[in-house]
Short mmCIF file of C-alpha atoms and ligand atoms in Angstrom, two decimals:
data_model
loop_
_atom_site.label_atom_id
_atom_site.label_comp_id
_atom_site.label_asym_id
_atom_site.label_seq_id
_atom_site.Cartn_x
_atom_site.Cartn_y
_atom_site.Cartn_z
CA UNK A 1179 0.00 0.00 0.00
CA UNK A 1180 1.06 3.50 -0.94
CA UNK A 1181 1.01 6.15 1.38
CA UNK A 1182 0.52 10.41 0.28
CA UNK A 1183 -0.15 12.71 3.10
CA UNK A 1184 -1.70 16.08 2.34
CA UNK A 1185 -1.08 18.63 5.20
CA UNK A 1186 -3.25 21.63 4.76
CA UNK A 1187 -4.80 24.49 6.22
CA UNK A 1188 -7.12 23.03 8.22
CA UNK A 1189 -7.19 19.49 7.67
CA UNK A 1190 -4.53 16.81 6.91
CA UNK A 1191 -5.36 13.44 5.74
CA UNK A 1192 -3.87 10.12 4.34
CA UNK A 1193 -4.59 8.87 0.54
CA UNK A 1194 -3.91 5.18 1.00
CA UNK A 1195 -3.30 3.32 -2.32
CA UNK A 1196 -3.43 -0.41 -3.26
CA UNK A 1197 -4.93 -4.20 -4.11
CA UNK A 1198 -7.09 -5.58 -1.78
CA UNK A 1199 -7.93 -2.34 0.50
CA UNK A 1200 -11.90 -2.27 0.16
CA UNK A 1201 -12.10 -5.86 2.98
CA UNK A 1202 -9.53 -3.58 5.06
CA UNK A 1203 -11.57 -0.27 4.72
CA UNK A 1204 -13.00 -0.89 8.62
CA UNK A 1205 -9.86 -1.00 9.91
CA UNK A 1206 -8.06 1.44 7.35
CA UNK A 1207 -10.94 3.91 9.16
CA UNK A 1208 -10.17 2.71 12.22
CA UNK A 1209 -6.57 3.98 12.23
CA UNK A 1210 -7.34 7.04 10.95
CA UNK A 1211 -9.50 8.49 13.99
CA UNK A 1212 -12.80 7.82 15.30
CA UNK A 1213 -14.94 9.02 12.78
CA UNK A 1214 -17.93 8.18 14.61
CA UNK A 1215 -20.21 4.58 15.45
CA UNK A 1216 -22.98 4.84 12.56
CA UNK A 1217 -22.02 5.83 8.89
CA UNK A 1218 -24.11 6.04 5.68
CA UNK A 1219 -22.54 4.02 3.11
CA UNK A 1220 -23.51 6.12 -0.17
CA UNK A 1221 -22.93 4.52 -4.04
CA UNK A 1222 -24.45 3.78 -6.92
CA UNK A 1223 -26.41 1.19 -8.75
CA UNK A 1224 -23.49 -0.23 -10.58
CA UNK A 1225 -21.08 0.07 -7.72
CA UNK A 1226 -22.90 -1.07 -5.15
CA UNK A 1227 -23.52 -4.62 -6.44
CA UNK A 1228 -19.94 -5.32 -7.00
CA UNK A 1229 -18.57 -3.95 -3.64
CA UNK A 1230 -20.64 -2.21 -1.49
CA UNK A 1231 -21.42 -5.48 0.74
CA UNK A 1232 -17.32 -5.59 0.90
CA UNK A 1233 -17.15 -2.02 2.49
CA UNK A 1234 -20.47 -2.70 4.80
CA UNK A 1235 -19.10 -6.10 6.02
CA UNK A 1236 -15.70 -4.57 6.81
CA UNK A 1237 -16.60 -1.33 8.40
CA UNK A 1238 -19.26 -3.73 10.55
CA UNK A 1239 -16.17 -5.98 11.66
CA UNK A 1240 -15.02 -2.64 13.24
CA UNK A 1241 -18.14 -2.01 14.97
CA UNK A 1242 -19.65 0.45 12.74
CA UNK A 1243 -23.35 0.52 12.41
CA UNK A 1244 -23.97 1.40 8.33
CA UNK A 1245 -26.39 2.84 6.71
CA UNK A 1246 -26.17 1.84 2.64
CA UNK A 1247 -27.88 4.60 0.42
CA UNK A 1248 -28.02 3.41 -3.42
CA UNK A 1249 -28.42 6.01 -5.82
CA UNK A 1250 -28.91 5.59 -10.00
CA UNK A 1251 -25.39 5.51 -11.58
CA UNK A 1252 -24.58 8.36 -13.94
CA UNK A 1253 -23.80 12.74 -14.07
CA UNK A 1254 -28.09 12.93 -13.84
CA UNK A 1255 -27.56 11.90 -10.24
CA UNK A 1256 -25.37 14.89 -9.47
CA UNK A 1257 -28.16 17.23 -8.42
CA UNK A 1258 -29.72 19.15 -5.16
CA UNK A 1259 -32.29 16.93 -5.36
CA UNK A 1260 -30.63 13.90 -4.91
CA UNK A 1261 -28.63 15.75 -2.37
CA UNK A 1262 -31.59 16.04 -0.20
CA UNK A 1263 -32.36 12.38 -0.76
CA UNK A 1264 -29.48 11.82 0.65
CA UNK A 1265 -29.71 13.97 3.92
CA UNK A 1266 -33.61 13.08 3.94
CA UNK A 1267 -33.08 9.03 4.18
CA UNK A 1268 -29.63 9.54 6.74
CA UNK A 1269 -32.01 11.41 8.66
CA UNK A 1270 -34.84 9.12 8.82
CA UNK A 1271 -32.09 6.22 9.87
CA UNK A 1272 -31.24 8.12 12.66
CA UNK A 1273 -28.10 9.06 11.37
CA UNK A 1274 -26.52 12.71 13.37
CA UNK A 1275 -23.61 14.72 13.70
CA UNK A 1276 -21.70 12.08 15.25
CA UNK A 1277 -21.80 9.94 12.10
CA UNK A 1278 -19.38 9.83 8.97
CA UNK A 1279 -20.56 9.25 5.37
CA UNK A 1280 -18.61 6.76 3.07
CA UNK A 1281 -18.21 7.66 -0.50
CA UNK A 1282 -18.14 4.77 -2.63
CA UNK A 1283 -18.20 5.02 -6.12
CA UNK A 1284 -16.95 7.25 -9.15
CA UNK A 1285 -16.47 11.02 -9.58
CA UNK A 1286 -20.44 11.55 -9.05
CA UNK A 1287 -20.79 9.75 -6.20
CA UNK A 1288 -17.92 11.79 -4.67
CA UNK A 1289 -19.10 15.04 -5.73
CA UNK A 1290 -22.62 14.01 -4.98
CA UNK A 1291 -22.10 12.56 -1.41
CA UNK A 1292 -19.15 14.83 -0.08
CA UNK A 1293 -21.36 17.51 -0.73
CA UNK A 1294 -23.63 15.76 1.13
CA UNK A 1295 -21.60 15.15 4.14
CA UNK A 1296 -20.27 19.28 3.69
CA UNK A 1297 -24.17 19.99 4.42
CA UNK A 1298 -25.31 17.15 6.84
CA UNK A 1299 -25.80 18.53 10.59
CA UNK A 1300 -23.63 21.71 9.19
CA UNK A 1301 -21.24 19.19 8.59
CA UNK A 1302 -20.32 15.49 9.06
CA UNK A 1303 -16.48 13.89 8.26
CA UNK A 1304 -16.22 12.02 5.18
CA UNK A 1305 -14.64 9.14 3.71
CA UNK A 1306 -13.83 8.55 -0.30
CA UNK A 1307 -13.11 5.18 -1.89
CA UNK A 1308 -12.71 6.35 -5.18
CA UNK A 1309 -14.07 3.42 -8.12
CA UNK A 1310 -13.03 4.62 -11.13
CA UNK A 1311 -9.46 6.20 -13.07
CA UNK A 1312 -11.08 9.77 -12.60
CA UNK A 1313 -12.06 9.68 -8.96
CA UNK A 1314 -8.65 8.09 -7.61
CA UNK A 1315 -6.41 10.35 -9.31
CA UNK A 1316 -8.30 13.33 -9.62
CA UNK A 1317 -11.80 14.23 -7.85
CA UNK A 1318 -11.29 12.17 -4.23
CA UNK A 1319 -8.57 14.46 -3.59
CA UNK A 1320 -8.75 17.82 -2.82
CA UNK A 1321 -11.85 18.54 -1.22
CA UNK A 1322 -14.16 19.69 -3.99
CA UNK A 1323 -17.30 18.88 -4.04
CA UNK A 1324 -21.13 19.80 -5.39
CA UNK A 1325 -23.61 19.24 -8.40
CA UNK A 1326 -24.63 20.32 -11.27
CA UNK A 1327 -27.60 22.92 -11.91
CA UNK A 1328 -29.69 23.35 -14.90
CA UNK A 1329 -27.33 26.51 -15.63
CA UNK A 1330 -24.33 24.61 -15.63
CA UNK A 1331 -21.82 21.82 -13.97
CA UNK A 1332 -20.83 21.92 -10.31
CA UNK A 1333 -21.69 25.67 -9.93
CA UNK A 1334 -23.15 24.73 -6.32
CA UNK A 1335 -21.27 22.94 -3.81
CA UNK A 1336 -18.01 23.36 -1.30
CA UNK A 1337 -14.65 22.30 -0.21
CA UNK A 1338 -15.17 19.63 2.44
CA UNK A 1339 -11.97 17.63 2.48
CA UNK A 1340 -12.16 13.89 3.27
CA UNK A 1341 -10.54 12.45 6.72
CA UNK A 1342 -9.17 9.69 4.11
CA UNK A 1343 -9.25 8.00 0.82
CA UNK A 1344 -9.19 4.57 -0.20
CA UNK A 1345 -8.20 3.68 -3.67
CA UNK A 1346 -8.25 -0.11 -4.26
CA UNK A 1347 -6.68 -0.34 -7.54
CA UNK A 1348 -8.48 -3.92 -7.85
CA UNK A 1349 -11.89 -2.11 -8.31
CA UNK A 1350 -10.60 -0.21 -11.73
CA UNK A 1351 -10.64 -3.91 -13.23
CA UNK A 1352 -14.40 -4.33 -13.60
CA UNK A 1353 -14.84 -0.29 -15.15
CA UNK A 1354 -16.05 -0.50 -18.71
CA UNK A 1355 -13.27 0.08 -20.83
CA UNK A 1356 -14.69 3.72 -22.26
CA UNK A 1357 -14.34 4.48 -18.97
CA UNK A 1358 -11.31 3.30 -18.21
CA UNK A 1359 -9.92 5.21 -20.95
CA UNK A 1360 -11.32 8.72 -20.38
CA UNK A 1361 -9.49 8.34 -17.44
CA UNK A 1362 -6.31 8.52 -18.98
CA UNK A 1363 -7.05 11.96 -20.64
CA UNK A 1364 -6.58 13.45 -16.32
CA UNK A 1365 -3.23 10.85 -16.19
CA UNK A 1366 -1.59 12.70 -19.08
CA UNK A 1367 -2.84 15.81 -18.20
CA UNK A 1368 -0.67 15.36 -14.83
CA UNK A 1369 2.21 13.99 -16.89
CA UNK A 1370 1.95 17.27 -19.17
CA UNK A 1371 1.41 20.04 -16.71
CA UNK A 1372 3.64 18.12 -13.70
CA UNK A 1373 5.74 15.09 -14.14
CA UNK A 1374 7.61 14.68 -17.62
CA UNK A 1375 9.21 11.02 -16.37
CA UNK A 1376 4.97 10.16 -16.00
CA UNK A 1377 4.41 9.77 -19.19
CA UNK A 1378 6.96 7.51 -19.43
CA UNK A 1379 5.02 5.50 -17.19
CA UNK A 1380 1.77 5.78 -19.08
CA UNK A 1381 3.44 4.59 -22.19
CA UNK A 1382 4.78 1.77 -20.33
CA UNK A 1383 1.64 0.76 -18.55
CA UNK A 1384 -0.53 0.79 -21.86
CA UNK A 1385 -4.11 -0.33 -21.70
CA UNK A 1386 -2.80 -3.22 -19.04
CA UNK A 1387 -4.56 -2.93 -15.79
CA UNK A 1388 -2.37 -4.98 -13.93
CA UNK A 1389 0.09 -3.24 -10.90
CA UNK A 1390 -1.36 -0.26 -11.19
CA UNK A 1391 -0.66 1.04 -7.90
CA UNK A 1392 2.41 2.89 -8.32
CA UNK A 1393 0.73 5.04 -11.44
CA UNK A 1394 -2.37 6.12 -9.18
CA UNK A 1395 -0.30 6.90 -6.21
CA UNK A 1396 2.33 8.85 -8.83
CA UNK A 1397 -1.15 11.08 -9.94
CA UNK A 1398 -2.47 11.17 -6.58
CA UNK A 1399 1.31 12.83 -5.21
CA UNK A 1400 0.84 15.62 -7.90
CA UNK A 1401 -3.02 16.07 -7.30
CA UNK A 1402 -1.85 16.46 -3.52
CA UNK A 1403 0.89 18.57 -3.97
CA UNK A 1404 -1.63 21.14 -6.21
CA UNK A 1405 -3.71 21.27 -3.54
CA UNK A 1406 -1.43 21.29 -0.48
CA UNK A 1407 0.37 24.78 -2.59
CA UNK A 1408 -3.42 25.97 -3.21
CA UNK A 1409 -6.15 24.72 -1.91
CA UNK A 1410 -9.08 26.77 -2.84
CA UNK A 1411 -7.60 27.65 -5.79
CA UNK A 1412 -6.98 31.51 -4.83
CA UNK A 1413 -3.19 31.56 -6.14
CA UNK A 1414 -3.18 30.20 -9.40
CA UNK A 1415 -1.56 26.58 -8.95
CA UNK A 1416 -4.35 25.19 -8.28
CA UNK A 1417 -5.80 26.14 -11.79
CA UNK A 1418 -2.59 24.44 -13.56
CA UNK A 1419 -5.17 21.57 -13.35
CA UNK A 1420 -7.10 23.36 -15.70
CA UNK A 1421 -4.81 22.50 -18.58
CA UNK A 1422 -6.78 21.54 -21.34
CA UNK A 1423 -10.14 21.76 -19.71
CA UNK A 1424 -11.03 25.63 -21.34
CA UNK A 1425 -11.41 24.47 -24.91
CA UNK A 1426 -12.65 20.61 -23.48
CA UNK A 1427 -15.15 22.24 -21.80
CA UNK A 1428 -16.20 24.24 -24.79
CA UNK A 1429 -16.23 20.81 -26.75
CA UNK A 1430 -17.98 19.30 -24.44
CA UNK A 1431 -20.84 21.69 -23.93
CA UNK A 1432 -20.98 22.17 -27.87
CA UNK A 1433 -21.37 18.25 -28.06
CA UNK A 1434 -24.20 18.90 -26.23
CA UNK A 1435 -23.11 16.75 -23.35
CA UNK A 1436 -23.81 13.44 -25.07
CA UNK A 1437 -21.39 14.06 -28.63
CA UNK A 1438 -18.02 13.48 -26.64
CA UNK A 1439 -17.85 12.23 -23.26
CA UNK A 1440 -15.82 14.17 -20.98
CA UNK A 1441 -12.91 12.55 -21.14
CA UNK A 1442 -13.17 12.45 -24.90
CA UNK A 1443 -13.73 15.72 -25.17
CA UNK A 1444 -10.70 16.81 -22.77
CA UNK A 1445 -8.49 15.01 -24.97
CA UNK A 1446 -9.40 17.26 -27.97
CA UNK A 1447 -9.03 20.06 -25.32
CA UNK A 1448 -5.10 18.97 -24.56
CA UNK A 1449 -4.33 18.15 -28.42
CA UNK A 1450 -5.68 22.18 -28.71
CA UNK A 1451 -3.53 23.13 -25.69
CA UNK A 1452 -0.69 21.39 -26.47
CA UNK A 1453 -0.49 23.37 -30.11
CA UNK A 1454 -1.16 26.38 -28.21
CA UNK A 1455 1.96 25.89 -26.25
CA UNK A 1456 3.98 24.61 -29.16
CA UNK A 1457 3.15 28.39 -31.12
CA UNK A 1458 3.67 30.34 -28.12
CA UNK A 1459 5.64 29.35 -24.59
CA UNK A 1460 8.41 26.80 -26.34
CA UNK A 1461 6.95 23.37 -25.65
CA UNK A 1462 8.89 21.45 -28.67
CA UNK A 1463 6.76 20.19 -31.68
CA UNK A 1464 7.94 16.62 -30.51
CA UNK A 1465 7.08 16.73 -27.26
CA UNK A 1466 3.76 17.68 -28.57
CA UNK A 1467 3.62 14.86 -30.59
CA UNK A 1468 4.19 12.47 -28.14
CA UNK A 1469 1.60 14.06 -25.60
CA UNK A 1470 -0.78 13.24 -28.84
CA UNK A 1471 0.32 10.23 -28.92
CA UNK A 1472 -0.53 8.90 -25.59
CA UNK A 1473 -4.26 10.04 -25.74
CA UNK A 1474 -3.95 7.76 -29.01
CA UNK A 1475 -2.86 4.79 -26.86
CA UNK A 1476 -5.53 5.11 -24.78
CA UNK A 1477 -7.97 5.30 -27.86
CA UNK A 1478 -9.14 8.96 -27.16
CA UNK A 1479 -9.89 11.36 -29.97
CA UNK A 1480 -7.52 13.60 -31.14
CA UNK A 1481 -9.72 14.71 -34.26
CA UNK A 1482 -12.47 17.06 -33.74
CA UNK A 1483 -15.85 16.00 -35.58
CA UNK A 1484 -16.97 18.58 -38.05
CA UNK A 1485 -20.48 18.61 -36.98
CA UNK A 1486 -19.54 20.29 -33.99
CA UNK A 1487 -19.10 24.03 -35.12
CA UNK A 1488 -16.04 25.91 -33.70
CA UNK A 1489 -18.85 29.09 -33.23
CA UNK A 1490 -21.08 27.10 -30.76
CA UNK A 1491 -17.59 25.93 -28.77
CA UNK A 1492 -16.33 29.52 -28.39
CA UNK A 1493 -19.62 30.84 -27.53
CA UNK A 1494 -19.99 27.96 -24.52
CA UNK A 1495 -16.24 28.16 -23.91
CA UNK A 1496 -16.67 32.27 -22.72
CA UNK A 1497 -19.13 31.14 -20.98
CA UNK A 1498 -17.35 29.04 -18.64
CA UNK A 1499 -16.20 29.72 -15.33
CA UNK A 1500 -12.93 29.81 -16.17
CA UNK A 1501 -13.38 33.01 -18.08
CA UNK A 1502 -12.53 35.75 -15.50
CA UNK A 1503 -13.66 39.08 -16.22
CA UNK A 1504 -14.16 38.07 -19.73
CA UNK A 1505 -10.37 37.41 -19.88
CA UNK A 1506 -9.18 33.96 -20.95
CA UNK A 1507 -6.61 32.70 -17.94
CA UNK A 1508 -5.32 30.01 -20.65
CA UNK A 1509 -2.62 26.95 -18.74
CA UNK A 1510 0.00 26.65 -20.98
CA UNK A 1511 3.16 24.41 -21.17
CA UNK A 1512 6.43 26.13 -21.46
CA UNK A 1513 8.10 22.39 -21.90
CA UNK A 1514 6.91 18.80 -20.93
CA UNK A 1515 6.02 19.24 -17.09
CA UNK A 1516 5.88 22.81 -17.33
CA UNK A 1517 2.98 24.51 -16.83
CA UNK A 1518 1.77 28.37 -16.03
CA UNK A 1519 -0.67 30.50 -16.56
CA UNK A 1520 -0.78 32.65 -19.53
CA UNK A 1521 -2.97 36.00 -20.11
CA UNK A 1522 -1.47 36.61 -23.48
CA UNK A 1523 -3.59 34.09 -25.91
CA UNK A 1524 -6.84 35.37 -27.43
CA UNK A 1525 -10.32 34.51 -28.58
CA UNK A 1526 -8.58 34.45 -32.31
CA UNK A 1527 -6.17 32.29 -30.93
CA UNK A 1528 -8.36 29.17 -29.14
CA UNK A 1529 -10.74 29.80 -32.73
CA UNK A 1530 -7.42 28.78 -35.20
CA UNK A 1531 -6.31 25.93 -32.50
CA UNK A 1532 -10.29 24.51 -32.64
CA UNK A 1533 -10.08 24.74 -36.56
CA UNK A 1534 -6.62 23.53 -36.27
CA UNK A 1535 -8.36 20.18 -34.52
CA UNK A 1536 -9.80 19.54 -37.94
P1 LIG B 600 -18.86 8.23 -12.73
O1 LIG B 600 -18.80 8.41 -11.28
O2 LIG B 600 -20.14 8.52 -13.42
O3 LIG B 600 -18.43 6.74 -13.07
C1 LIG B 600 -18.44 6.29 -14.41
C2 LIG B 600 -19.29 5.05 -14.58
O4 LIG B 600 -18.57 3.91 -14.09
C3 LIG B 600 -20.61 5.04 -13.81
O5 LIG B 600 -21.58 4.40 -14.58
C4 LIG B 600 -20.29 4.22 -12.57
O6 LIG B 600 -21.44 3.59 -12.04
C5 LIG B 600 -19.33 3.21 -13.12
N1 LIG B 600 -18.35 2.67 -12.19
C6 LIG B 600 -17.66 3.34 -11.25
N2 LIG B 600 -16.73 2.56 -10.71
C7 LIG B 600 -16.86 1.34 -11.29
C8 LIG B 600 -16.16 0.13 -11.15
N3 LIG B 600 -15.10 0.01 -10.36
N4 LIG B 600 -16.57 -0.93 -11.88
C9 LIG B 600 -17.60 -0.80 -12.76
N5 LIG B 600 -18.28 0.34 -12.96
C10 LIG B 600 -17.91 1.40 -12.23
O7 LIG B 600 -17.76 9.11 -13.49
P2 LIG B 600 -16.24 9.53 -13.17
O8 LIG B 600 -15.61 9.66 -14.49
O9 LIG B 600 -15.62 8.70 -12.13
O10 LIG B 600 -16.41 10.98 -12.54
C11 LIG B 600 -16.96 12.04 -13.29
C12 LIG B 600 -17.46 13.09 -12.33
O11 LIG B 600 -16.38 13.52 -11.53
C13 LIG B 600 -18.04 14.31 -13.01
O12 LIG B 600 -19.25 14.66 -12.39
C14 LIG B 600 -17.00 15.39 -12.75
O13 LIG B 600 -17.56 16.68 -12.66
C15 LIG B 600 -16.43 14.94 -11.44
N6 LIG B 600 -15.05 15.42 -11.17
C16 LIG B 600 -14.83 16.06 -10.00
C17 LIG B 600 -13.56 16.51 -9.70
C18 LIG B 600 -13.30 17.16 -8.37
O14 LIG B 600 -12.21 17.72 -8.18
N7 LIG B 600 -14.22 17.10 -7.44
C19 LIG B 600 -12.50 16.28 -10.59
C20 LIG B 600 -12.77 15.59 -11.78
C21 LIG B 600 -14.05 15.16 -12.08
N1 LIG B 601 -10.18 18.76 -10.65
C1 LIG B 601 -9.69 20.09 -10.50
C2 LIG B 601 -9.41 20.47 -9.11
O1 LIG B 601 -9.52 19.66 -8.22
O2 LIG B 601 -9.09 21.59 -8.84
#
């Protein structure tokens, strides 16, 4: 098992990564701190089956009384509504502000229940065991949480970090393999903006999903080390993360939320940022390349579909959070591993790198 500690402000906490972790989650709790004697054990309808009974069993061995609250798999969960669910049934099982909620599941079901736990009784700790490629290297850490609104993606919600987070690398084996993939498109994102010797790693690893410990942890030190230098994203490292993400997101909203999937369409986004950086902050035309290259291994787009018009991405792109002030902050990479923020590209610009994605 692989150990990263995050020491922030308020809050410091253990991401514990490895096979064979979800049996041990009772005890992993255990040694953590008291958390409390009754949790609600919160996942979704394809996560559940496979190892919610794992968790419950476990966290019962240690003499905690759970609670298991199934929700339907997919973003459409993400919502207030849900949210209240949520609160409403830990309520009605007697549930209080001496319990802990358990997270168990993908990047929704982390968003969804840690914002759950942020608002329960003003508050309760909470627990991630991250399912999926997203959630272990990217959304259990960090402390961001919320749901989507009919105006837009996680535009309501707050930073409630988790006491701890369990990634069993053994659970990524049963993810569908579109999944599995899209996952990669965060991976090399790290590798680009981060960690040049990653993407060794990534190449190495291919599509196998054996050992895969030492690549999580690897994502989950530079996740942790973001957040430990800025943790609610007020100094600009935090927003490093961003790379790629401002024309993604533009894709992805164009698509109409069902053209690309996210991780699809945050490949495109990289393959645009990556040019970006290649015309104007000095990363080298082969490093480039090879960042292209990688989403290729992992069978993620690198080709934007013509029925997607660059007018409707720019138009949903400035309307992104991300846009402050109407000014585009743009992360761009000065070399392989290097990135910073950048005021200087324009509108004009991100239009002849979308066309440019041809
Ligand atoms: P997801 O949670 O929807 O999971 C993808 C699918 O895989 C779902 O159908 C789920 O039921 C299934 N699944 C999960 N684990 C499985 C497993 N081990 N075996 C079989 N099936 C499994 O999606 P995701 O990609 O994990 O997360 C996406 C969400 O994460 C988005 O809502 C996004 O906004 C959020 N996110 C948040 C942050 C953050 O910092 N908080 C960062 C990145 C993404
Ligand atoms: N996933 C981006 C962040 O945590 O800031």
């Amino acid at each position: 098992m692989i150990r990263t500690q995050l020491i922030l402000a308020n809050d410091d906490y253990e991401v514990l990564v490895g096979s064979d972790l979800l049996d041990q989650s009772g005890t992993l709790i255990g040694e953590a701190g008291h958390f409390g004697k009754q949790a609600a054990l919160v996942t979704d309808s394809n996560v559940g089956p496979l190892y919610a009974d794992a968790v419950q069993k476990s966290l019962e061995d240690a003499g905690i009384k759970v609670f298991q609250i199934t929700v339907p798999a997919g973003e459409a969960s993400k919502s207030m509504d849900q949210v209240t669910d949520i609160c409403r049934q830990m309520l009605q099982a007697g549930l209080d502000r001496k319990s802990f909620l358990v997270a168990l599941g993908g990047g929704v079901i982390g968003d969804l229940a840690g914002f759950a736990a942020a608002i329960f009784q003003r508050g309760i700790p909470c627990v991630q065991i991250p399912t999926t490629v997203v959630s272990q290297v990217d959304s259990s850490v960090g402390g961001k949480t919320g749901v989507n609104t009919p105006e837009g993606k996680n535009l309501v919600g707050a930073f409630h970090q988790p006491k701890l987070v369990i990634a069993d690398v053994e659970t990524l084996k049963t993810l569908p393999d579109q999944e599995y993939n899209e996952g990669y498109a965060e991976v090399i994102k790290h590798a680009a903006i981060r960690d040049a010797e990653l993407l060794g790693l990534v190449e190495a690893q291919g599509l196998s999903r054996d050992n895969l410990a030492p690549l999580i942890a690897r994502n989950v030190g530079i996740k942790a080390r973001v957040v430990e230098e800025d943790e609610r994203e007020t100094t600009g490292t935090r927003v490093l993360l961003n790379f790629g993400h401002t024309i993604g997101h533009g894709i992805e909203a164009a698509g109409g939320y069902g053209k690309y999937f996210h991780g699809e369409a945050i490949s495109l986004g990289l393959v645009a940022a990556c040019r970006l950086s290649v015309k104007h902050s000095g990363l080298s035309e082969a490093e480039s390349e090879r960042i292209i290259a990688t989403l290729e291994q992992f069978q993620l787009p690198t080709k934007l579909d013509a029925e997607v018009p660059t007018a409707t991405i720019l138009e949903k792109m400035t309307r992104d959070k991300k846009f402050k002030d109407g000014q585009i902050r743009f992360v761009l990479l000065r070399g392989l591993g290097e990135a910073f923020v950048s005021d200087a590209i324009t509108l004009a610009d991100c239009e002849a790198a979308i066309e440019e994605l041809r």
